[in-house]
CSV table of C-alpha atoms in Angstrom, one decimal:
chain,number,residue,atom,x,y,z
A,1092,MET,CA,-27.4,-25.9,89.5
A,1093,LEU,CA,-26.0,-22.9,87.7
A,1094,GLN,CA,-24.2,-24.0,84.7
A,1095,THR,CA,-22.3,-21.4,83.2
A,1096,LEU,CA,-20.9,-21.5,79.6
A,1097,THR,CA,-17.3,-23.2,79.0
A,1098,GLU,CA,-14.7,-21.2,77.0
A,1099,GLU,CA,-14.8,-23.1,74.2
A,1100,GLN,CA,-18.6,-22.5,73.6
A,1101,ILE,CA,-18.1,-18.9,74.3
A,1102,ALA,CA,-15.2,-19.2,71.9
A,1103,HIS,CA,-17.3,-20.6,69.3
A,1104,VAL,CA,-20.1,-18.4,69.6
A,1105,ARG,CA,-17.2,-15.3,69.1
A,1106,ARG,CA,-16.1,-16.5,65.7
A,1107,GLU,CA,-19.5,-16.7,64.5
A,1108,VAL,CA,-20.7,-13.4,65.9
A,1109,ASP,CA,-17.7,-11.0,65.7
A,1110,GLU,CA,-17.1,-8.9,62.3
A,1111,TYR,CA,-13.9,-7.6,61.1
A,1112,ARG,CA,-13.3,-5.7,57.8
A,1113,ASP,CA,-10.2,-6.7,55.4
A,1114,SER,CA,-8.1,-3.6,57.0
A,1115,GLY,CA,-8.7,-4.9,60.3
A,1116,GLU,CA,-11.3,-3.0,62.3
A,1117,CYS,CA,-14.0,-4.8,64.4
A,1118,VAL,CA,-17.3,-3.8,63.1
A,1119,ILE,CA,-19.5,-6.4,65.3
A,1120,LYS,CA,-18.2,-7.3,69.0
A,1121,LEU,CA,-20.1,-9.8,71.1
A,1122,GLY,CA,-20.7,-8.4,74.5
A,1123,ALA,CA,-22.4,-8.3,77.4
A,1124,GLY,CA,-25.4,-5.2,76.8
A,1125,LEU,CA,-27.3,-3.3,79.3
A,1126,SER,CA,-29.8,-1.1,77.5
A,1127,LEU,CA,-32.0,1.0,78.2
A,1128,TYR,CA,-34.6,3.8,76.8
A,1129,TYR,CA,-35.6,6.5,79.3
A,1130,LYS,CA,-38.7,8.7,79.7
A,1131,GLY,CA,-38.5,12.5,80.2
A,1132,THR,CA,-35.1,14.6,79.3
A,1133,PHE,CA,-31.4,14.0,80.0
A,1134,LYS,CA,-31.9,16.9,83.2
A,1135,GLU,CA,-35.3,15.3,84.1
A,1136,ASN,CA,-33.2,11.9,84.7
A,1137,ALA,CA,-29.6,13.3,85.7
A,1138,ALA,CA,-29.5,11.7,89.1
A,1139,GLY,CA,-30.1,7.8,87.6
A,1140,LEU,CA,-28.6,8.5,84.3
A,1141,LEU,CA,-25.0,9.8,86.6
A,1142,GLN,CA,-25.5,6.3,88.9
A,1143,PHE,CA,-26.0,4.4,85.7
A,1144,TYR,CA,-22.9,6.3,84.0
A,1145,ARG,CA,-20.9,5.5,87.3
A,1146,THR,CA,-21.7,2.2,87.8
A,1147,ALA,CA,-20.2,1.9,83.9
A,1148,ILE,CA,-17.3,4.0,84.5
A,1149,GLY,CA,-16.2,1.6,87.5
A,1150,HIS,CA,-16.2,-1.6,85.3
A,1151,ILE,CA,-14.9,0.6,81.9
A,1152,GLY,CA,-13.3,3.5,82.8
A,1153,PRO,CA,-9.7,2.1,83.0
A,1154,PHE,CA,-10.2,0.7,79.8
A,1155,VAL,CA,-11.6,3.4,78.1
A,1156,LYS,CA,-9.3,4.5,74.8
A,1157,PHE,CA,-11.9,7.2,72.7
A,1158,PHE,CA,-14.6,8.9,72.4
A,1159,HIS,CA,-16.7,11.1,70.5
A,1160,VAL,CA,-19.8,13.5,71.2
A,1161,ASN,CA,-23.1,13.9,70.1
A,1162,GLY,CA,-22.9,11.8,67.6
A,1163,LYS,CA,-20.4,12.6,65.2
A,1164,ASN,CA,-18.3,9.6,64.9
A,1165,GLN,CA,-15.3,11.1,65.1
A,1166,PRO,CA,-13.5,9.4,67.6
A,1167,ALA,CA,-10.7,10.8,69.4
A,1168,LYS,CA,-7.8,10.0,71.8
A,1169,LEU,CA,-9.5,10.1,75.8
A,1170,LYS,CA,-8.6,13.6,77.4
A,1171,LYS,CA,-8.1,13.7,81.1
A,1172,ASP,CA,-11.3,15.4,81.6
A,1173,THR,CA,-13.4,13.4,79.1
A,1174,LEU,CA,-14.9,11.2,81.8
A,1175,ASP,CA,-16.2,14.5,83.6
A,1176,LEU,CA,-17.8,15.2,80.6
A,1177,LEU,CA,-21.4,13.6,81.7
A,1178,PRO,CA,-21.6,14.9,85.4
A,1179,PHE,CA,-20.4,18.1,83.9
A,1180,TRP,CA,-23.7,18.1,81.9
A,1181,ALA,CA,-26.2,16.8,84.7
A,1182,SER,CA,-24.9,19.4,86.9
A,1183,ALA,CA,-27.0,22.5,87.7
A,1184,THR,CA,-24.6,24.8,86.1
A,1185,TYR,CA,-24.7,23.5,82.5
A,1186,PRO,CA,-27.4,25.0,80.9
A,1187,GLU,CA,-30.2,22.3,79.2
A,1188,GLN,CA,-29.5,21.3,75.9
A,1189,ALA,CA,-31.4,19.9,73.0
A,1190,MET,CA,-28.7,17.1,72.4
A,1191,TYR,CA,-26.7,15.1,74.2
A,1192,GLY,CA,-24.5,12.3,72.8
A,1193,LEU,CA,-21.6,10.5,74.2
A,1194,CYS,CA,-19.6,7.5,73.0
A,1195,LEU,CA,-16.6,5.7,75.0
A,1196,GLU,CA,-15.1,3.0,73.6
A,1197,SER,CA,-12.0,1.0,74.5
A,1198,GLY,CA,-10.9,-1.4,71.4
A,1199,PRO,CA,-7.3,-0.9,70.2
A,1200,GLU,CA,-7.9,1.7,67.7
A,1201,LYS,CA,-10.4,4.3,67.2
A,1202,TYR,CA,-12.6,2.8,64.9
A,1203,ASP,CA,-12.6,-0.6,66.5
A,1204,MET,CA,-16.1,-1.5,68.4
A,1205,SER,CA,-15.0,-3.3,72.1
A,1206,ASP,CA,-16.7,-5.1,74.3
A,1207,ARG,CA,-16.2,-2.3,77.3
A,1208,ALA,CA,-17.9,0.9,75.9
A,1209,PHE,CA,-20.4,3.2,77.1
A,1210,ASN,CA,-23.7,5.3,74.7
A,1211,LEU,CA,-25.6,7.7,75.6
A,1212,TRP,CA,-27.5,9.8,73.1
A,1213,GLU,CA,-30.8,11.9,73.2
A,1214,GLY,CA,-32.0,14.1,70.4
A,1215,ALA,CA,-35.2,14.5,69.0
A,1216,HIS,CA,-36.8,11.5,70.0
A,1217,GLN,CA,-36.1,9.3,73.3
A,1218,GLY,CA,-32.9,9.1,75.0
A,1219,GLN,CA,-31.2,5.8,75.2
A,1220,VAL,CA,-28.4,4.9,77.5
A,1221,ARG,CA,-25.8,1.7,77.0
A,1222,LEU,CA,-23.3,-0.2,78.8
A,1223,MET,CA,-21.2,-3.2,77.2
A,1224,LEU,CA,-18.9,-5.4,79.3
A,1225,PRO,CA,-17.0,-8.4,77.8
A,1226,LEU,CA,-19.2,-11.3,77.5
A,1227,GLU,CA,-17.2,-13.4,80.4
A,1228,PHE,CA,-18.4,-11.1,82.8
A,1229,VAL,CA,-21.9,-12.0,81.9
A,1230,ALA,CA,-21.2,-15.8,81.0
A,1231,HIS,CA,-19.3,-16.5,84.6
A,1232,ASP,CA,-20.7,-14.4,87.1
A,1233,PRO,CA,-25.0,-14.1,86.0
A,1234,THR,CA,-25.4,-12.6,89.7
A,1235,ALA,CA,-22.8,-10.1,89.6
A,1236,PHE,CA,-24.6,-8.8,86.3
A,1237,VAL,CA,-28.0,-8.8,88.1
A,1238,GLU,CA,-26.8,-6.6,90.8
A,1239,LEU,CA,-24.8,-4.4,88.5
A,1240,ALA,CA,-28.0,-3.8,86.4
A,1241,LYS,CA,-30.2,-2.7,89.2
A,1242,VAL,CA,-28.1,-0.5,90.4
A,1243,ALA,CA,-27.3,1.1,87.6
A,1244,CYS,CA,-30.8,1.3,86.5
A,1245,ASP,CA,-32.4,1.8,89.6
A,1246,GLY,CA,-32.7,5.6,89.3
A,1247,ILE,CA,-33.3,6.1,85.9
A,1248,THR,CA,-37.6,7.1,84.7
A,1249,LEU,CA,-37.5,4.0,82.2
A,1250,TRP,CA,-39.6,2.9,79.2
A,1251,SER,CA,-37.9,-0.2,78.9
A,1252,GLY,CA,-34.5,-1.9,78.5
A,1253,THR,CA,-32.7,-5.7,78.2
A,1254,GLY,CA,-29.7,-7.0,79.5
A,1255,GLY,CA,-28.0,-10.0,78.3
A,1256,PHE,CA,-25.9,-10.7,75.4
A,1257,ALA,CA,-25.5,-8.1,72.7
A,1258,LEU,CA,-23.8,-6.5,70.0
A,1259,ASN,CA,-21.9,-3.3,69.7
A,1260,MET,CA,-22.4,-2.5,65.9
A,1261,TYR,CA,-20.3,0.5,64.5
A,1262,PRO,CA,-22.6,3.5,64.0
A,1263,ASP,CA,-22.1,3.1,59.6
A,1264,TYR,CA,-22.4,-0.7,59.6
A,1265,PRO,CA,-24.8,-1.4,56.6
A,1266,SER,CA,-26.9,-3.1,58.8
A,1267,VAL,CA,-29.9,-2.8,56.4
A,1268,LEU,CA,-28.5,-5.5,53.8
A,1269,PRO,CA,-29.4,-9.3,53.9
A,1270,ASN,CA,-26.6,-10.6,53.7
A,1271,ARG,CA,-24.5,-8.8,56.1
A,1272,ARG,CA,-23.7,-10.5,59.6
A,1273,VAL,CA,-26.0,-8.8,61.6
A,1274,ALA,CA,-28.7,-10.3,59.6
A,1275,PHE,CA,-27.8,-14.2,60.0
A,1276,VAL,CA,-27.2,-13.8,63.7
A,1277,ALA,CA,-30.5,-12.2,64.5
A,1278,ASN,CA,-31.9,-15.6,62.8
A,1279,ARG,CA,-29.3,-18.1,64.8
A,1280,PHE,CA,-28.7,-16.6,67.9
A,1281,LEU,CA,-32.6,-15.5,69.1
A,1282,GLY,CA,-31.0,-14.8,72.7
A,1283,ILE,CA,-28.7,-12.2,71.2
A,1284,ASP,CA,-30.0,-8.5,71.1
A,1285,VAL,CA,-28.2,-7.4,67.9
A,1286,GLU,CA,-30.9,-4.0,67.9
A,1287,PRO,CA,-28.4,-1.0,66.6
A,1288,PHE,CA,-27.9,1.4,69.0
A,1289,GLY,CA,-30.6,3.8,68.9
A,1290,GLY,CA,-32.5,1.8,66.7
A,1291,LEU,CA,-36.0,1.7,68.4
A,1292,ALA,CA,-35.8,5.2,69.5
A,1293,SER,CA,-38.7,6.7,67.8
A,1294,SER,CA,-41.0,4.0,69.0
A,1295,ALA,CA,-39.5,3.8,72.4
A,1296,ASP,CA,-42.5,5.5,74.1
A,1297,LYS,CA,-44.8,3.4,72.0
A,1298,GLY,CA,-44.2,-0.3,73.2
A,1299,ILE,CA,-41.3,-2.0,75.2
A,1300,LYS,CA,-38.1,-2.4,73.0
A,1301,ASP,CA,-37.7,-6.7,72.9
A,1302,ILE,CA,-37.4,-9.5,75.4
A,1303,ASN,CA,-34.2,-10.8,76.7
A,1304,TRP,CA,-32.6,-12.4,79.9
A,1305,LEU,CA,-33.6,-9.1,81.5
A,1306,THR,CA,-36.3,-7.3,80.4
A,1307,LEU,CA,-36.9,-3.7,82.2
A,1308,VAL,CA,-40.3,-2.4,82.1
A,1309,GLY,CA,-41.5,0.7,83.4
A,1310,ASP,CA,-44.4,1.6,85.4
A,1311,VAL,CA,-45.7,3.9,82.5
A,1312,PHE,CA,-46.3,0.2,80.4
A,1313,LEU,CA,-46.8,-1.6,83.4
A,1314,ALA,CA,-50.4,0.4,84.2
A,1315,ARG,CA,-51.4,-0.5,81.5
A,1316,ILE,CA,-51.8,-4.4,82.3
A,1317,GLY,CA,-52.6,-3.2,85.7
A,1318,GLY,CA,-49.2,-2.5,87.1
A,1319,ARG,CA,-46.4,-4.8,88.8
A,1320,ASP,CA,-48.7,-7.2,91.0
A,1321,ALA,CA,-50.6,-8.0,88.3
A,1322,VAL,CA,-47.6,-8.8,85.9
A,1323,ARG,CA,-45.7,-10.4,88.9
A,1324,HIS,CA,-48.9,-12.7,89.5
A,1325,GLN,CA,-48.7,-13.8,86.1
A,1326,LEU,CA,-45.2,-14.9,86.2
A,1327,ARG,CA,-45.4,-16.2,89.3
A,1328,PRO,CA,-46.1,-19.7,87.9
A,1329,LEU,CA,-43.0,-19.7,86.0
A,1330,ALA,CA,-40.3,-21.8,87.9
A,1331,GLY,CA,-37.0,-19.9,87.3
A,1332,VAL,CA,-38.4,-16.5,86.5
A,1333,ALA,CA,-37.5,-13.6,89.3
A,1334,VAL,CA,-39.2,-10.1,89.2
A,1335,HIS,CA,-37.0,-7.4,91.0
A,1336,ASP,CA,-38.0,-4.1,91.9
A,1337,LEU,CA,-36.5,-0.9,90.6
A,1338,GLN,CA,-37.7,3.0,91.5
A,1339,HIS,CA,-39.5,3.7,87.9
A,1340,GLY,CA,-40.4,0.1,87.4
A,1341,ILE,CA,-39.4,-3.7,87.2
A,1342,MET,CA,-36.5,-6.2,85.9
A,1343,ILE,CA,-37.9,-9.5,84.7
A,1344,GLN,CA,-35.1,-12.4,85.1
A,1345,ALA,CA,-35.5,-15.4,82.8
A,1346,GLY,CA,-33.7,-18.0,84.7
A,1347,PRO,CA,-30.2,-17.7,86.1
A,1348,ALA,CA,-28.0,-17.2,83.3
A,1349,PRO,CA,-28.9,-15.8,79.6
A,1350,ALA,CA,-28.5,-18.4,76.9
A,1351,PHE,CA,-27.7,-17.5,73.0
A,1352,GLY,CA,-30.7,-19.1,71.8
A,1353,ASP,CA,-28.7,-21.3,69.2
A,1354,VAL,CA,-31.4,-22.3,66.3
A,1355,ASN,CA,-28.4,-24.6,65.0
A,1356,ARG,CA,-27.8,-26.4,68.0
A,1357,ARG,CA,-32.0,-26.1,69.4
A,1358,GLU,CA,-31.2,-24.3,72.4
A,1359,ARG,CA,-34.5,-23.6,74.3
A,1360,LEU,CA,-35.9,-20.1,75.4
A,1361,ASP,CA,-38.9,-21.2,77.0
A,1362,LEU,CA,-38.6,-18.9,79.8
A,1363,TYR,CA,-38.3,-15.8,77.2
A,1364,TYR,CA,-41.1,-16.9,75.2
A,1365,GLU,CA,-43.2,-17.4,78.5
A,1366,ILE,CA,-42.4,-13.6,79.6
A,1367,GLY,CA,-43.0,-12.5,75.6
A,1368,ARG,CA,-46.5,-14.0,76.5
A,1369,THR,CA,-47.4,-12.4,79.8
A,1370,LEU,CA,-45.9,-8.8,78.2
A,1371,ARG,CA,-47.8,-9.0,75.1
A,1372,PRO,CA,-50.3,-6.2,75.1
A,1373,LEU,CA,-47.1,-4.1,76.0
A,1374,MET,CA,-45.0,-4.8,72.8
A,1375,ILE,CA,-44.5,-2.0,69.9
A,1376,PRO,CA,-47.7,-1.9,67.7
A,1377,PRO,CA,-47.0,-3.1,64.1
A,1378,ALA,CA,-48.1,0.4,63.0
A,1379,ASP,CA,-45.8,2.2,65.7
A,1380,LEU,CA,-42.8,0.5,64.7
A,1381,ASP,CA,-40.0,2.4,63.2
A,1382,ILE,CA,-37.0,-0.2,63.2
A,1383,ARG,CA,-37.4,0.0,59.5
A,1384,ASN,CA,-34.5,-2.2,57.5
A,1385,ARG,CA,-32.2,-1.7,60.2
A,1386,ILE,CA,-31.9,-5.1,60.9
A,1387,GLY,CA,-31.5,-6.8,57.4
A,1388,GLY,CA,-33.9,-5.6,55.8
A,1389,VAL,CA,-38.1,-4.6,56.7
A,1390,GLU,CA,-39.2,-8.1,56.9
A,1391,GLN,CA,-35.9,-9.7,58.9
A,1392,SER,CA,-36.3,-6.5,61.4
A,1393,GLU,CA,-40.2,-6.9,62.1
A,1394,LYS,CA,-39.5,-10.6,62.4
A,1395,TRP,CA,-36.6,-10.4,65.2
A,1396,VAL,CA,-38.6,-7.2,67.3
A,1397,TYR,CA,-41.3,-9.7,67.6
A,1398,ARG,CA,-39.7,-13.2,68.1
A,1399,PHE,CA,-40.7,-13.5,71.7
A,1400,PHE,CA,-44.0,-12.3,71.5
A,1401,GLN,CA,-45.5,-15.1,69.3
């Protein structure tokens, strides 16, 4: 029987995870995240990215207040045509660009991180797209989140991605420092995706980004270990694991609902570890890992990336 999180449990984790400046701005916001790195260019993935975007806007559109483009981190109030930007970039009449970037946020002020957000970035390295939704969306109805993820990601030629509990972190947050909140969250709540947006961009084509409640793996990587059927066969004995087919890969679901993996409360994530062992040949090789010190220093960053591949 599916047991959803209580309001008390959600409130407790929020108090532990969300972070605010003394001036009041939210710099870390916990939510439900769906994030993936895609293979190829924005234009090559235009139809799939449009599907992801329209799925996102269907859930966050009425709440969006601020936006910025091309990674400038200079938020402005939403304009009447802002939500038409990405469809315009994807149109046949708009020429291909060397860089694409769109961030939509719904916090009370322009520098607040929110749990209704959209990010897309493509530059010198791989492209990444992410949707953030309120924690309650996945906590109260995880099946709806799975269906959303299947629809949103289905048309994208992906390297890899994850879905489940995640952080929306201010772009200039000093995550490299070991005494900041993100390092605490990474060590205590193993089921929360703490990767700063784009943190693994330059390693995205070397291996899968992470293991989480939902783990998306593209066909290019799957071919290295025998393809979809081989992975499905290896995972079949694991009770509670479901494998969903996408056009360009699979989405592996670790149980009926996500978990925080709170080590202080000895919350077990056995299926995450089992999936990690199966997909270990696809992890980013240490020599190719370019997350540097983005999660509380080099050692902590590497520990977090490989936590489920042991």
